[in-house]
mmCIF file of C-alpha atoms and ligand atoms in Angstrom:
data_model
loop_
_atom_site.group_PDB
_atom_site.id
_atom_site.type_symbol
_atom_site.label_atom_id
_atom_site.label_comp_id
_atom_site.label_asym_id
_atom_site.label_seq_id
_atom_site.Cartn_x
_atom_site.Cartn_y
_atom_site.Cartn_z
ATOM 1 C CA MET A 1 7.153 43.444 154.773
ATOM 2 C CA SER A 2 8.280 40.569 156.234
ATOM 3 C CA ASP A 3 12.121 40.575 156.612
ATOM 4 C CA THR A 4 11.333 36.681 156.098
ATOM 5 C CA VAL A 5 12.738 34.832 152.267
ATOM 6 C CA GLU A 6 11.122 30.953 151.248
ATOM 7 C CA ILE A 7 13.250 29.685 149.425
ATOM 8 C CA PHE A 8 11.127 26.710 147.608
ATOM 9 C CA GLU A 9 14.277 23.862 146.061
ATOM 10 C CA VAL A 10 13.060 22.569 142.135
ATOM 11 C CA GLY A 11 16.825 20.481 142.637
ATOM 12 C CA PRO A 12 15.526 17.107 142.509
ATOM 13 C CA ARG A 13 12.791 18.069 139.165
ATOM 14 C CA ASP A 14 13.723 20.936 137.161
ATOM 15 C CA GLY A 15 17.546 20.193 138.151
ATOM 16 C CA LEU A 16 17.693 16.619 137.373
ATOM 17 C CA GLN A 17 15.323 16.458 134.686
ATOM 18 C CA ASN A 18 18.068 18.250 131.939
ATOM 19 C CA GLU A 19 20.855 15.398 132.582
ATOM 20 C CA LYS A 20 21.716 13.322 130.304
ATOM 21 C CA ARG A 21 22.819 11.037 132.171
ATOM 22 C CA GLU A 22 20.404 8.032 133.087
ATOM 23 C CA ILE A 23 20.795 8.577 137.164
ATOM 24 C CA PRO A 24 20.240 6.137 139.496
ATOM 25 C CA VAL A 25 16.681 6.421 141.803
ATOM 26 C CA GLY A 26 19.384 6.128 144.767
ATOM 27 C CA GLU A 27 21.337 8.977 144.340
ATOM 28 C CA LYS A 28 18.232 11.555 143.539
ATOM 29 C CA ILE A 29 16.759 9.757 146.857
ATOM 30 C CA ALA A 30 19.433 10.591 148.326
ATOM 31 C CA LEU A 31 20.183 13.786 147.459
ATOM 32 C CA VAL A 32 15.975 14.210 148.625
ATOM 33 C CA ASP A 33 17.139 13.382 152.038
ATOM 34 C CA CYS A 34 20.542 15.080 152.088
ATOM 35 C CA LEU A 35 17.994 18.618 151.078
ATOM 36 C CA SER A 36 15.148 17.336 153.958
ATOM 37 C CA GLY A 37 17.777 18.557 156.860
ATOM 38 C CA ALA A 38 18.627 21.941 155.085
ATOM 39 C CA GLY A 39 15.257 23.490 156.750
ATOM 40 C CA PHE A 40 12.972 23.742 153.584
ATOM 41 C CA THR A 41 9.019 23.747 153.835
ATOM 42 C CA ARG A 42 9.091 22.237 150.043
ATOM 43 C CA ILE A 43 11.045 20.146 148.049
ATOM 44 C CA GLU A 44 9.941 19.711 144.147
ATOM 45 C CA VAL A 45 10.900 15.716 143.725
ATOM 46 C CA ALA A 46 9.187 14.331 141.292
ATOM 47 C CA SER A 47 7.452 14.905 137.916
ATOM 48 C CA PHE A 48 4.447 12.595 136.246
ATOM 49 C CA VAL A 49 4.918 13.888 133.130
ATOM 50 C CA SER A 50 5.361 11.915 129.644
ATOM 51 C CA PRO A 51 8.835 8.974 129.970
ATOM 52 C CA LYS A 52 8.716 10.310 126.355
ATOM 53 C CA TRP A 53 8.958 13.592 126.670
ATOM 54 C CA VAL A 54 11.446 13.218 130.160
ATOM 55 C CA PRO A 55 13.399 10.122 130.996
ATOM 56 C CA GLN A 56 14.973 12.011 133.727
ATOM 57 C CA MET A 57 11.195 11.404 135.603
ATOM 58 C CA ALA A 58 10.738 8.374 134.775
ATOM 59 C CA GLY A 59 11.776 6.289 138.439
ATOM 60 C CA SER A 60 9.304 9.426 140.320
ATOM 61 C CA GLY A 61 6.600 6.918 142.627
ATOM 62 C CA ASP A 62 10.802 5.490 143.567
ATOM 63 C CA VAL A 63 11.714 8.127 144.539
ATOM 64 C CA LEU A 64 8.529 9.199 146.539
ATOM 65 C CA ALA A 65 8.037 5.473 147.543
ATOM 66 C CA GLY A 66 12.143 5.660 148.507
ATOM 67 C CA ILE A 67 12.878 9.548 151.117
ATOM 68 C CA THR A 68 12.607 9.642 154.360
ATOM 69 C CA ARG A 69 9.729 11.916 155.336
ATOM 70 C CA ALA A 70 10.649 14.670 157.220
ATOM 71 C CA PRO A 71 8.188 16.257 159.768
ATOM 72 C CA GLY A 72 6.971 19.590 158.644
ATOM 73 C CA VAL A 73 8.228 19.464 154.540
ATOM 74 C CA ARG A 74 6.166 19.212 151.683
ATOM 75 C CA TYR A 75 7.197 16.761 149.063
ATOM 76 C CA ALA A 76 6.011 17.912 145.864
ATOM 77 C CA ALA A 77 5.592 16.806 142.054
ATOM 78 C CA LEU A 78 5.285 18.286 138.357
ATOM 79 C CA THR A 79 1.214 17.004 137.002
ATOM 80 C CA PRO A 80 0.228 17.581 133.664
ATOM 81 C CA ASN A 81 -2.579 15.787 132.642
ATOM 82 C CA MET A 82 -4.509 13.315 135.223
ATOM 83 C CA ARG A 83 -2.206 9.797 134.131
ATOM 84 C CA GLY A 84 0.640 12.029 136.163
ATOM 85 C CA TYR A 85 -2.626 13.705 138.757
ATOM 86 C CA ASP A 86 -3.696 10.097 139.724
ATOM 87 C CA ASP A 87 0.312 9.027 140.232
ATOM 88 C CA ALA A 88 0.877 11.793 141.843
ATOM 89 C CA ARG A 89 -1.874 10.597 144.149
ATOM 90 C CA THR A 90 -0.926 7.392 144.354
ATOM 91 C CA ALA A 91 3.386 7.296 144.623
ATOM 92 C CA GLY A 92 2.389 9.878 148.368
ATOM 93 C CA ALA A 93 3.135 13.207 146.648
ATOM 94 C CA ASP A 94 1.789 16.434 149.265
ATOM 95 C CA GLU A 95 0.836 18.344 146.729
ATOM 96 C CA ILE A 96 1.366 18.825 142.750
ATOM 97 C CA ALA A 97 1.629 21.964 140.375
ATOM 98 C CA ILE A 98 0.661 22.279 137.729
ATOM 99 C CA PHE A 99 2.605 24.275 134.509
ATOM 100 C CA ALA A 100 1.244 26.075 131.525
ATOM 101 C CA SER A 101 3.122 28.993 129.517
ATOM 102 C CA ALA A 102 2.543 32.590 128.796
ATOM 103 C CA SER A 103 3.965 31.940 125.065
ATOM 104 C CA GLU A 104 2.457 29.959 122.724
ATOM 105 C CA GLY A 105 5.290 28.891 121.232
ATOM 106 C CA PHE A 106 6.547 27.144 124.362
ATOM 107 C CA SER A 107 3.689 26.086 125.711
ATOM 108 C CA LYS A 108 3.726 24.178 121.780
ATOM 109 C CA ALA A 109 6.617 22.672 122.378
ATOM 110 C CA ASN A 110 6.376 21.695 126.368
ATOM 111 C CA VAL A 111 3.411 19.935 126.328
ATOM 112 C CA ASN A 112 1.924 19.762 123.063
ATOM 113 C CA ALA A 113 -1.301 22.512 123.020
ATOM 114 C CA THR A 114 -1.778 25.632 122.938
ATOM 115 C CA ILE A 115 -2.176 27.478 126.263
ATOM 116 C CA ALA A 116 -6.371 27.041 125.878
ATOM 117 C CA GLU A 117 -6.368 24.028 125.485
ATOM 118 C CA SER A 118 -3.176 23.183 129.211
ATOM 119 C CA ILE A 119 -5.170 25.429 130.550
ATOM 120 C CA GLU A 120 -8.639 22.924 129.824
ATOM 121 C CA ARG A 121 -6.722 20.020 130.748
ATOM 122 C CA PHE A 122 -5.335 21.016 134.147
ATOM 123 C CA LYS A 123 -9.731 22.032 134.734
ATOM 124 C CA PRO A 124 -9.950 18.219 136.109
ATOM 125 C CA ILE A 125 -6.566 18.333 137.680
ATOM 126 C CA LEU A 126 -8.077 20.928 139.781
ATOM 127 C CA GLU A 127 -11.565 19.818 139.932
ATOM 128 C CA ALA A 128 -9.790 16.653 141.945
ATOM 129 C CA ALA A 129 -7.079 17.968 144.148
ATOM 130 C CA ARG A 130 -9.882 20.568 145.518
ATOM 131 C CA HIS A 131 -11.524 17.485 146.576
ATOM 132 C CA VAL A 132 -9.439 16.041 148.440
ATOM 133 C CA ASP A 133 -7.638 19.239 149.339
ATOM 134 C CA LEU A 134 -4.640 18.548 147.673
ATOM 135 C CA PRO A 135 -2.225 22.365 147.960
ATOM 136 C CA VAL A 136 -2.369 23.100 143.842
ATOM 137 C CA ARG A 137 0.684 25.418 143.141
ATOM 138 C CA ALA A 138 0.796 26.724 139.040
ATOM 139 C CA TYR A 139 3.526 27.143 136.851
ATOM 140 C CA ILE A 140 3.873 30.540 134.245
ATOM 141 C CA SER A 141 6.811 29.719 131.672
ATOM 142 C CA CYS A 142 8.055 32.290 129.125
ATOM 143 C CA VAL A 143 7.293 35.361 132.046
ATOM 144 C CA THR A 144 9.500 37.574 129.580
ATOM 145 C CA ASP A 145 11.145 35.804 126.696
ATOM 146 C CA CYS A 146 10.218 32.981 124.760
ATOM 147 C CA PRO A 147 12.703 30.652 123.112
ATOM 148 C CA PHE A 148 10.189 30.387 120.071
ATOM 149 C CA ASP A 149 8.115 33.793 120.387
ATOM 150 C CA GLY A 150 10.145 36.045 121.764
ATOM 151 C CA LYS A 151 9.215 38.781 124.155
ATOM 152 C CA THR A 152 6.414 37.886 126.018
ATOM 153 C CA ASP A 153 3.141 41.255 127.070
ATOM 154 C CA PRO A 154 2.942 40.776 130.896
ATOM 155 C CA ALA A 155 -1.028 41.211 130.242
ATOM 156 C CA ARG A 156 -0.750 37.532 128.780
ATOM 157 C CA VAL A 157 1.156 37.075 132.372
ATOM 158 C CA ALA A 158 -0.818 38.995 134.676
ATOM 159 C CA GLU A 159 -4.810 36.999 132.080
ATOM 160 C CA LEU A 160 -3.104 33.613 132.686
ATOM 161 C CA ALA A 161 -2.181 34.074 136.122
ATOM 162 C CA ASP A 162 -5.634 35.122 137.199
ATOM 163 C CA THR A 163 -7.255 32.525 135.334
ATOM 164 C CA LEU A 164 -5.739 30.396 138.050
ATOM 165 C CA PHE A 165 -5.469 31.144 140.511
ATOM 166 C CA ALA A 166 -8.850 31.387 140.112
ATOM 167 C CA HIS A 167 -9.409 27.823 139.513
ATOM 168 C CA GLY A 168 -7.595 27.885 142.943
ATOM 169 C CA CYS A 169 -4.320 27.736 142.105
ATOM 170 C CA TYR A 170 -2.113 28.972 145.910
ATOM 171 C CA GLU A 171 0.910 29.660 144.203
ATOM 172 C CA ILE A 172 1.677 31.227 140.593
ATOM 173 C CA SER A 173 5.344 30.174 140.280
ATOM 174 C CA LEU A 174 6.959 32.655 137.338
ATOM 175 C CA GLY A 175 9.360 31.926 135.346
ATOM 176 C CA ASP A 176 12.239 33.036 133.267
ATOM 177 C CA THR A 177 12.747 29.374 132.116
ATOM 178 C CA ILE A 178 15.377 30.682 129.695
ATOM 179 C CA GLY A 179 17.378 33.324 131.589
ATOM 180 C CA GLN A 180 17.249 36.117 129.662
ATOM 181 C CA ALA A 181 14.676 38.790 132.514
ATOM 182 C CA THR A 182 16.130 42.178 133.334
ATOM 183 C CA PRO A 183 15.597 43.857 136.513
ATOM 184 C CA ASP A 184 13.386 45.828 134.205
ATOM 185 C CA SER A 185 11.401 43.513 132.650
ATOM 186 C CA ILE A 186 10.930 41.042 136.019
ATOM 187 C CA ALA A 187 9.064 44.192 137.258
ATOM 188 C CA ARG A 188 6.880 45.565 133.964
ATOM 189 C CA MET A 189 5.837 41.464 134.524
ATOM 190 C CA LEU A 190 5.567 41.864 138.109
ATOM 191 C CA ILE A 191 3.366 45.345 138.180
ATOM 192 C CA ALA A 192 1.208 43.521 135.142
ATOM 193 C CA VAL A 193 0.674 40.524 137.774
ATOM 194 C CA ARG A 194 0.483 42.366 140.851
ATOM 195 C CA ASP A 195 -3.244 43.542 139.843
ATOM 196 C CA HIS A 196 -4.586 40.126 139.373
ATOM 197 C CA VAL A 197 -2.280 38.608 142.837
ATOM 198 C CA PRO A 198 -1.683 39.291 146.108
ATOM 199 C CA VAL A 199 2.502 39.323 145.377
ATOM 200 C CA SER A 200 1.596 37.130 148.673
ATOM 201 C CA ARG A 201 0.939 35.009 146.436
ATOM 202 C CA LEU A 202 3.251 35.089 143.691
ATOM 203 C CA ALA A 203 6.882 32.634 143.802
ATOM 204 C CA GLY A 204 9.841 34.309 141.059
ATOM 205 C CA HIS A 205 11.260 30.547 139.576
ATOM 206 C CA TYR A 206 14.356 32.256 137.916
ATOM 207 C CA HIS A 207 16.782 30.682 135.681
ATOM 208 C CA ASP A 208 20.546 32.468 135.747
ATOM 209 C CA THR A 209 21.588 31.521 131.895
ATOM 210 C CA ALA A 210 22.835 35.788 131.370
ATOM 211 C CA GLY A 211 23.682 35.978 134.937
ATOM 212 C CA ARG A 212 20.769 37.796 135.859
ATOM 213 C CA ALA A 213 18.639 35.427 138.113
ATOM 214 C CA LEU A 214 20.076 37.327 141.294
ATOM 215 C CA ALA A 215 19.858 40.462 140.167
ATOM 216 C CA ASN A 216 16.186 39.599 138.878
ATOM 217 C CA ILE A 217 15.351 38.699 142.569
ATOM 218 C CA ASP A 218 16.456 42.087 144.285
ATOM 219 C CA ALA A 219 14.115 43.107 142.159
ATOM 220 C CA SER A 220 11.261 41.171 142.764
ATOM 221 C CA LEU A 221 11.884 41.454 146.630
ATOM 222 C CA SER A 222 12.084 44.973 145.662
ATOM 223 C CA LEU A 223 8.368 44.413 144.717
ATOM 224 C CA GLY A 224 6.781 41.964 147.462
ATOM 225 C CA VAL A 225 8.424 38.879 146.685
ATOM 226 C CA ARG A 226 8.574 36.586 149.696
ATOM 227 C CA VAL A 227 9.497 33.160 147.372
ATOM 228 C CA PHE A 228 12.020 32.244 145.314
ATOM 229 C CA ASP A 229 12.269 28.661 143.237
ATOM 230 C CA THR A 230 16.002 27.308 142.922
ATOM 231 C CA ALA A 231 18.217 24.238 142.632
ATOM 232 C CA VAL A 232 20.865 23.121 144.390
ATOM 233 C CA GLY A 233 24.597 22.853 142.830
ATOM 234 C CA GLY A 234 22.852 25.354 140.191
ATOM 235 C CA LEU A 235 21.625 22.011 138.217
ATOM 236 C CA GLY A 236 19.071 21.523 135.425
ATOM 237 C CA GLY A 237 16.805 23.662 132.861
ATOM 238 C CA CYS A 238 13.830 23.089 130.925
ATOM 239 C CA PRO A 239 15.164 20.067 127.713
ATOM 240 C CA TYR A 240 12.709 22.004 125.496
ATOM 241 C CA ALA A 241 13.568 25.693 125.789
ATOM 242 C CA PRO A 242 16.559 25.513 124.360
ATOM 243 C CA GLY A 243 19.685 28.038 125.424
ATOM 244 C CA ALA A 244 17.995 27.010 129.036
ATOM 245 C CA SER A 245 20.519 26.736 132.210
ATOM 246 C CA GLY A 246 20.560 25.861 135.419
ATOM 247 C CA ASN A 247 17.629 27.813 138.041
ATOM 248 C CA VAL A 248 19.857 29.306 140.343
ATOM 249 C CA ALA A 249 21.302 27.945 142.743
ATOM 250 C CA THR A 250 20.242 27.674 145.512
ATOM 251 C CA GLU A 251 23.095 27.981 148.474
ATOM 252 C CA VAL A 252 24.444 30.843 146.125
ATOM 253 C CA VAL A 253 20.728 33.086 146.788
ATOM 254 C CA ALA A 254 20.341 31.198 150.567
ATOM 255 C CA GLU A 255 23.889 33.093 150.970
ATOM 256 C CA HIS A 256 22.554 36.571 149.019
ATOM 257 C CA LEU A 257 19.592 36.659 151.239
ATOM 258 C CA GLU A 258 21.567 36.203 153.930
ATOM 259 C CA ARG A 259 23.826 39.311 153.509
ATOM 260 C CA LEU A 260 20.769 41.483 152.316
ATOM 261 C CA GLY A 261 18.671 40.225 156.554
ATOM 262 C CA TYR A 262 16.533 38.300 155.814
ATOM 263 C CA ASP A 263 15.872 35.255 157.073
ATOM 264 C CA THR A 264 14.872 32.086 154.899
ATOM 265 C CA GLY A 265 15.654 29.401 157.949
ATOM 266 C CA LEU A 266 17.813 26.927 156.267
ATOM 267 C CA ASP A 267 21.156 25.211 156.945
ATOM 268 C CA LEU A 268 23.893 26.639 154.842
ATOM 269 C CA ASP A 269 26.316 23.225 156.052
ATOM 270 C CA VAL A 270 23.919 21.284 155.091
ATOM 271 C CA LEU A 271 23.072 23.581 151.461
ATOM 272 C CA ARG A 272 26.991 23.320 150.399
ATOM 273 C CA LYS A 273 27.293 19.888 151.169
ATOM 274 C CA ALA A 274 23.708 19.133 148.892
ATOM 275 C CA ALA A 275 24.980 21.235 146.491
ATOM 276 C CA GLY A 276 28.353 19.152 146.064
ATOM 277 C CA MET A 277 25.841 15.585 145.957
ATOM 278 C CA ALA A 278 24.085 17.590 143.350
ATOM 279 C CA GLN A 279 27.172 18.899 141.137
ATOM 280 C CA ALA A 280 28.831 15.263 141.673
ATOM 281 C CA MET A 281 25.458 14.055 139.928
ATOM 282 C CA ARG A 282 26.050 16.425 137.223
ATOM 283 C CA GLY A 283 29.194 15.077 136.504
ATOM 284 C CA GLY A 284 29.004 11.301 136.765
ATOM 285 C CA GLU A 285 30.626 10.336 140.071
ATOM 286 C CA ALA A 286 28.337 9.880 142.482
HETATM 287 P P1 HMG B 1 0.686 13.477 123.875
HETATM 288 O O1 HMG B 1 1.840 13.437 122.944
HETATM 289 O O2 HMG B 1 1.026 15.148 123.705
HETATM 290 O O3 HMG B 1 0.192 13.210 124.634
HETATM 291 O O4 HMG B 1 1.789 13.948 125.081
HETATM 292 P P2 HMG B 1 -0.208 11.603 124.562
HETATM 293 O O5 HMG B 1 -1.474 11.805 124.788
HETATM 294 O O6 HMG B 1 0.166 10.812 123.087
HETATM 295 O O7 HMG B 1 1.470 10.362 125.460
HETATM 296 C C1 HMG B 1 1.970 10.928 124.840
HETATM 297 C C2 HMG B 1 2.641 8.602 125.182
HETATM 298 O O8 HMG B 1 2.884 9.110 126.894
HETATM 299 C C3 HMG B 1 1.108 8.359 125.629
HETATM 300 O O9 HMG B 1 2.199 6.723 125.644
HETATM 301 C C4 HMG B 1 1.078 8.503 127.020
HETATM 302 O O10 HMG B 1 -0.302 6.957 127.661
HETATM 303 C C5 HMG B 1 1.987 8.558 128.046
HETATM 304 P P3 HMG B 1 2.083 5.899 124.253
HETATM 305 O O11 HMG B 1 0.277 5.942 124.235
HETATM 306 O O12 HMG B 1 2.758 6.398 123.561
HETATM 307 O O13 HMG B 1 2.470 4.983 125.227
HETATM 308 N N1 HMG B 1 1.181 9.534 129.130
HETATM 309 C C6 HMG B 1 1.396 9.679 129.627
HETATM 310 N N2 HMG B 1 3.158 8.571 131.171
HETATM 311 C C7 HMG B 1 3.096 8.337 131.969
HETATM 312 N N3 HMG B 1 2.623 10.261 132.610
HETATM 313 C C8 HMG B 1 2.068 10.907 132.191
HETATM 314 C C9 HMG B 1 1.283 10.423 131.211
HETATM 315 N N4 HMG B 1 0.673 10.753 130.335
HETATM 316 C C10 HMG B 1 1.003 10.820 128.084
HETATM 317 N N5 HMG B 1 1.686 11.933 132.848
HETATM 318 C C11 HMG B 1 2.115 15.314 127.276
HETATM 319 C C12 HMG B 1 1.123 15.655 126.632
HETATM 320 C C13 HMG B 1 1.357 16.692 128.185
HETATM 321 C C14 HMG B 1 2.374 14.186 128.061
HETATM 322 C C15 HMG B 1 3.756 15.491 127.564
HETATM 323 O O14 HMG B 1 4.355 16.789 126.270
HETATM 324 C C16 HMG B 1 4.555 15.586 128.672
HETATM 325 O O15 HMG B 1 4.481 14.799 129.138
HETATM 326 N N6 HMG B 1 4.916 16.340 128.043
HETATM 327 C C17 HMG B 1 6.236 16.793 129.511
HETATM 328 C C18 HMG B 1 7.401 17.982 129.577
HETATM 329 C C19 HMG B 1 8.066 18.383 131.128
HETATM 330 O O16 HMG B 1 8.232 17.622 131.335
HETATM 331 N N7 HMG B 1 8.476 19.190 130.277
HETATM 332 C C20 HMG B 1 9.696 20.623 131.616
HETATM 333 C C21 HMG B 1 8.766 20.360 132.953
HETATM 334 S S1 HMG B 1 8.313 21.641 132.499
HETATM 335 C C22 HMG B 1 8.874 22.903 132.845
HETATM 336 O O17 HMG B 1 10.424 22.679 133.322
HETATM 337 C C23 HMG B 1 8.963 24.816 132.643
HETATM 338 C C24 HMG B 1 9.216 24.597 134.373
HETATM 339 O O18 HMG B 1 11.051 24.853 135.092
HETATM 340 C C25 HMG B 1 8.988 26.920 135.187
HETATM 341 C C26 HMG B 1 9.589 27.652 133.999
HETATM 342 O O19 HMG B 1 10.835 27.209 134.236
HETATM 343 O O20 HMG B 1 9.318 27.950 133.051
HETATM 344 C C27 HMG B 1 8.520 24.701 135.956
HETATM 345 MG MG1 MG B 2 12.133 25.716 135.623
#
């Protein structure tokens, strides 16, 4: 097993989407430009969702237009439907992400659709992306716990991961959306999903509400997962998941992985600087 772990920075999207203050586009661009020097291969910077649903992401096109693109970094965007896909293409996103839920309650709350309807919505996106060789990542939310439906059956996650992978998503990011997973529930879920999707195509996306994200990362590492989504400064949460707090902080995970002997390729000094910027943005002082 490789001793390299990739951290996928999602702070400028998952982090900032939940902030109450209207953050000026210039501040978002400055954060992304700082992160671009940290050594990431992928940074999620935009979300082409309805501004009525997530006002904070309304300037996503301007963010993609304003950043200084670093060589070797792919700048990613969320796309819930064809409108979002078209806008992401126009803005020059290097890859896109679709997002589904393993629980019906969160699916309805987040995208106003059943799980089955959301999959139908993604099919034309996947088809269009395939024609232009645009990589598509998929998120599955509520992989162990849902704020509306309670515990999630690992078999449902596995079935959905199978479907999304079969439709051409290159990686499936498994979201503990409300940060209630435990190492045991993460392990049960991963063991089910691994039977359907190669572990090399899975990522862990753990929010840190209960302070167990690092333990959940450790459980995932021991089952072979080598990609984790994190948000610099521990920013964020999901506005449609009551109780969701930020993703586990990038700088904390990077230091943790280094202590365990994994290579992340990240510059910890740049991360600390970006974490300071992120925290100032949260406090409205940037
Ligand atoms: P809807 O209200 O059912 O659909 O929303 P609609 O088609 O009636 O659209 C409503 C309005 O939005 C219309 O405007 C559309 O034109 C407009 P109006 O006619 O009322 O003026 N609209 C759009 N505008 C801009 N871009 C678009 C777009 N689409 C429609 N792409 C919809 C359905 C999916 C659009 C809505 O539910 C939505 O945008 N949801 C997104 C919610 C969201 O972004 N949540 C956070 C991201 S997911 C997450 O954080 C979890 C994750 O991190 C993993 C984890 O932690 O688990 C990924
Ligand atoms: Mg999330």
